Structures are given as C-alpha cells and as structure tokens.
Amino acid sequence: MWQVAARSLRWASSHGWQKSLPGPSPAPAAPQRRGTARSPGMASARSLSAACPSIRLSPAARSLFDEPLAIAVQGLGPRQQVTLQTSLRDEKGELFQACARYQAGDDGELDLARCPALPGGSFSGLEPMGLLWALQPQKPYWRLVKRDVQSPFLLQLQVFEGHGNPPGRLLAQAQHERAFLRDGVRRVPVREGRIRATLFLPPGKGPFPGIIDLYGTGGGLPEYRACLLANYGFAVLALAFYSYDDLPKEMKEFHLEYFEEAVNYMLQHAQVKGPGIGLLGISKGGDLCVSMASFLKGITATALINGSVANVGAVLHYKDVTIPPLGINAKRIKVNNSGIADIIDALNNPLEGPDRQSLIPLEKAECRFLFIVGQDDRNWKSEFFAVEGSKRLQAHGKEKPKIVCYPGAGHYIEPPFFPMCAASMHLLLGKPVLWGGEPKAHCEAQVDAWKQIQAFFRKHLMSKPSETSSKL
C-alpha cells in the first residue's frame, strides 16, 4: 500500500509541465460577493479578440465549489490540438495548477464532457472535472483549504496552442468564481459560554436538522465543509476545539463537557429541528464524535470520515471518566528518501494489553453510525477501526452501522472537487507525512461520500419517514 501512496506523491510532483508552463497572471483582488449564477445555459467567457476561440462555462460566472462545472472551448480549427490549464491561488497566495492536452472535433468544438484528455498532462481520459480535481500545489506539501468562506476561490482557465512543452501562444482565457455560500445562507459566529464556533443556517424559517462538524489535528476553526453542507438544508455548527481564540493552544487533553455545551446549544436553538442532532467528524474529529455519541444525550446520527473508535492523541475526560490516548511506537514510522513519513503502523493495536483502555465505549451510544473509509488511508487503519466499531455495536445488541469503503481513497476525504492531498506537514510530528490515495479514485470517492453523508443525515434527522423517503 505504501507503493500506491508513493505513486500518488510522484504524480503530484514529477510532471514536467509544472515547471514549463507560462507563469500565471497575478491573482486579482478577491471580488465582492454577489448572487450565485444559476443559469443552466452555456455562456461565453472573454477571449483575446472576437475572432479568437472562447471558453464556455456552465454555470457561466460563478458556481458552488462542490458543484460540477461544464467546460468547453469553441472556435477552434478542425481537430486542432490545444492545452488547457487551470490556476488557483489560496488565501496564503500559494498557487495550484493543472493542465490537460486535447484535440478539438471536426467542427472545432471541444467539450470536456465528450472529449477525452490525451496523455501528457495532469490526467488523461474522459474527465470533465479533471482540471479541478487534478490541481496541485507548486509549493511542496501544501494542502488546499478555504479559510474565508465568504469569498470565492478565483479559478483561471487558459487555452494554449498545441501540445508543446512549453505550450504555444495563448488562444483564450476566462475567470470563474468557485463559491462556498449559497445565497441566503446565514453565517453566525458563536461565542456563548466556552463555545467557539460558527453556525451556518439555510435560507427560510426552519427549523432545520442540526449537525456539529469537527475537523482534525490541524486545529483552528475550518468552516468550509460546514457551510457547504448548510447549502443543502442543514443547520451546521463548525466547532473549534483547540488552537483557536482562547481555547487551549496544544492538543494535550480534552474535556467532553466543552462538547456537551455545543450539543446543548444546538438542541436548544430555535432554528434546529429536534429531538436530536447529528455529528460529522474526520480524523481526530471522528473519534471525538464517537466519544460525544457514547457519553452525551441528544445525538441521533454520527458520521465518521476515516475516524477511530479508540481515543487518539490526547487524554479525554468526562466527569469521573478518563480515557487515555492510544499508544504510539515511533520506531514503526518509516521515512522515505524524500524525508516523508509513512505513519500507518505507528499506532498500537487498541485490542491488545493496556491499549484496550483507549477504546471508546461506543456501544453506549443511542444513535446510528455511518463510517466513510478510504482504503488507502496512510494516516491510520480506518477500515480496521470501522470494522471493530461494527463488531462492538452488534455484540451489544445495537444496529449494524453502515460502512462505505472506497478503494484508492486516502485520508483527507473532503467535499467534492477538492484536489487530493498526497502528503503534507503533520502538525504534531513536525514533518510531512503520506495521506494516501490515487487522484482519480480519491476524487470519485469524495463525490459519492458527500451524497452518502447527506442521505444519512436526511434519513435519521428527519422526524417523519415520509419526508425522508421523498428526499433520498
């Protein structure tokens, strides 16, 4: 499996086009937020002159980040060869790029939904969204995240003549906004008691099914998954739990009472539909969700993305209960010639010896579980944790959880069309680590997992069965 992850990393860093493509134009200032373009028709983006080819996009000027974007080029010569390039800068100014080689049809039209990419670029084959999911950072070990969900990412698209290296003259270019907030979604900073969070509320009166969203060891307050989920009718609380505002700066110990405050906040909120709420967590956020579901009241559904059923990384306290973290053996960490760590075997087995004390008693939970598993997760053995969780639940007479496994998917299963991160800096280790995954399979997993998560919460957070069946 290490070889699979290593291939992904080589894919992300070894393509010659990254060094030879023309330098991108400076990213313009972030545009003012405006209504999302929803026109289903194809609209022509600006070209270099009226006689030149042009890029057609649908939606035309703006789309949500997790929505498909139709890309086509018109006005080319019959069977003309061109290179398409996409560029995007994150809020830190770091550049992400992808490119693909194409040949227009006999009529001079190039529709990415019908024309396969030719070998020699970031991807090949029929991949309508390849120019987005194949984006890779020009800075090593850099992961694409969205820090300010109130402004869109600005995607630049360019069409170059030929398949040269570097490619030929620029034929057409366009810009497109990839937004995170649908019109009418409300972003509400939450500073009540000890809670440090942001609540996203859909348009309308409500109440809406409520979800608490937790990320992993990176800390801070990531909002992008929560706000994207709110676009689909959920009230979602993005909850910080360390390294943010006045919360603890380091991940040494957690008190579940803090998370209990957040649960009670949601249960008592006028815009949140009862009688219970959902939990969504990835990585370390996953095992925190398992702990919340096991000890706290009011949890109806818990979805875990590559989570653990053992407590990891920090001591967990709740009232008179203390759960130690699962042991780590640093000698089992492998470091390759590039200095990248493979940590898949670092954690001890929670079924053996003293490490059994780190197991979270999820059999106490009174909720339904969904496990999303990337089978090439190099962070830890997510499939093992999911299977063990299923065994424990069933051994105590609880309903078998749903486990959805994705071959070729790595650790960071994000909302659709985020590019796969093959390796990045690990905050606790202080060095880059492999996350696993093959780019195309990982992208496909993100698209399906996003649908699975929404269907799971609709099913279990809607009080009336008739509502559930009509929306699945």
Coordinates of N, CA and C in Angstrom, one line a residue, residues 159 261 341 368:
V159 N -6.4 28.6 -22.6 CA -6.2 27.7 -23.7 C -5.0 28.1 -24.5
E261 N -21.5 21.3 25.9 CA -22.1 22.7 25.8 C -22.6 22.9 24.3
A341 N 7.2 10.9 5.9 CA 7.0 9.8 6.9 C 5.7 9.0 6.5
R368 N -27.4 6.1 15.3 CA -27.0 5.4 14.1 C -25.6 5.9 13.7

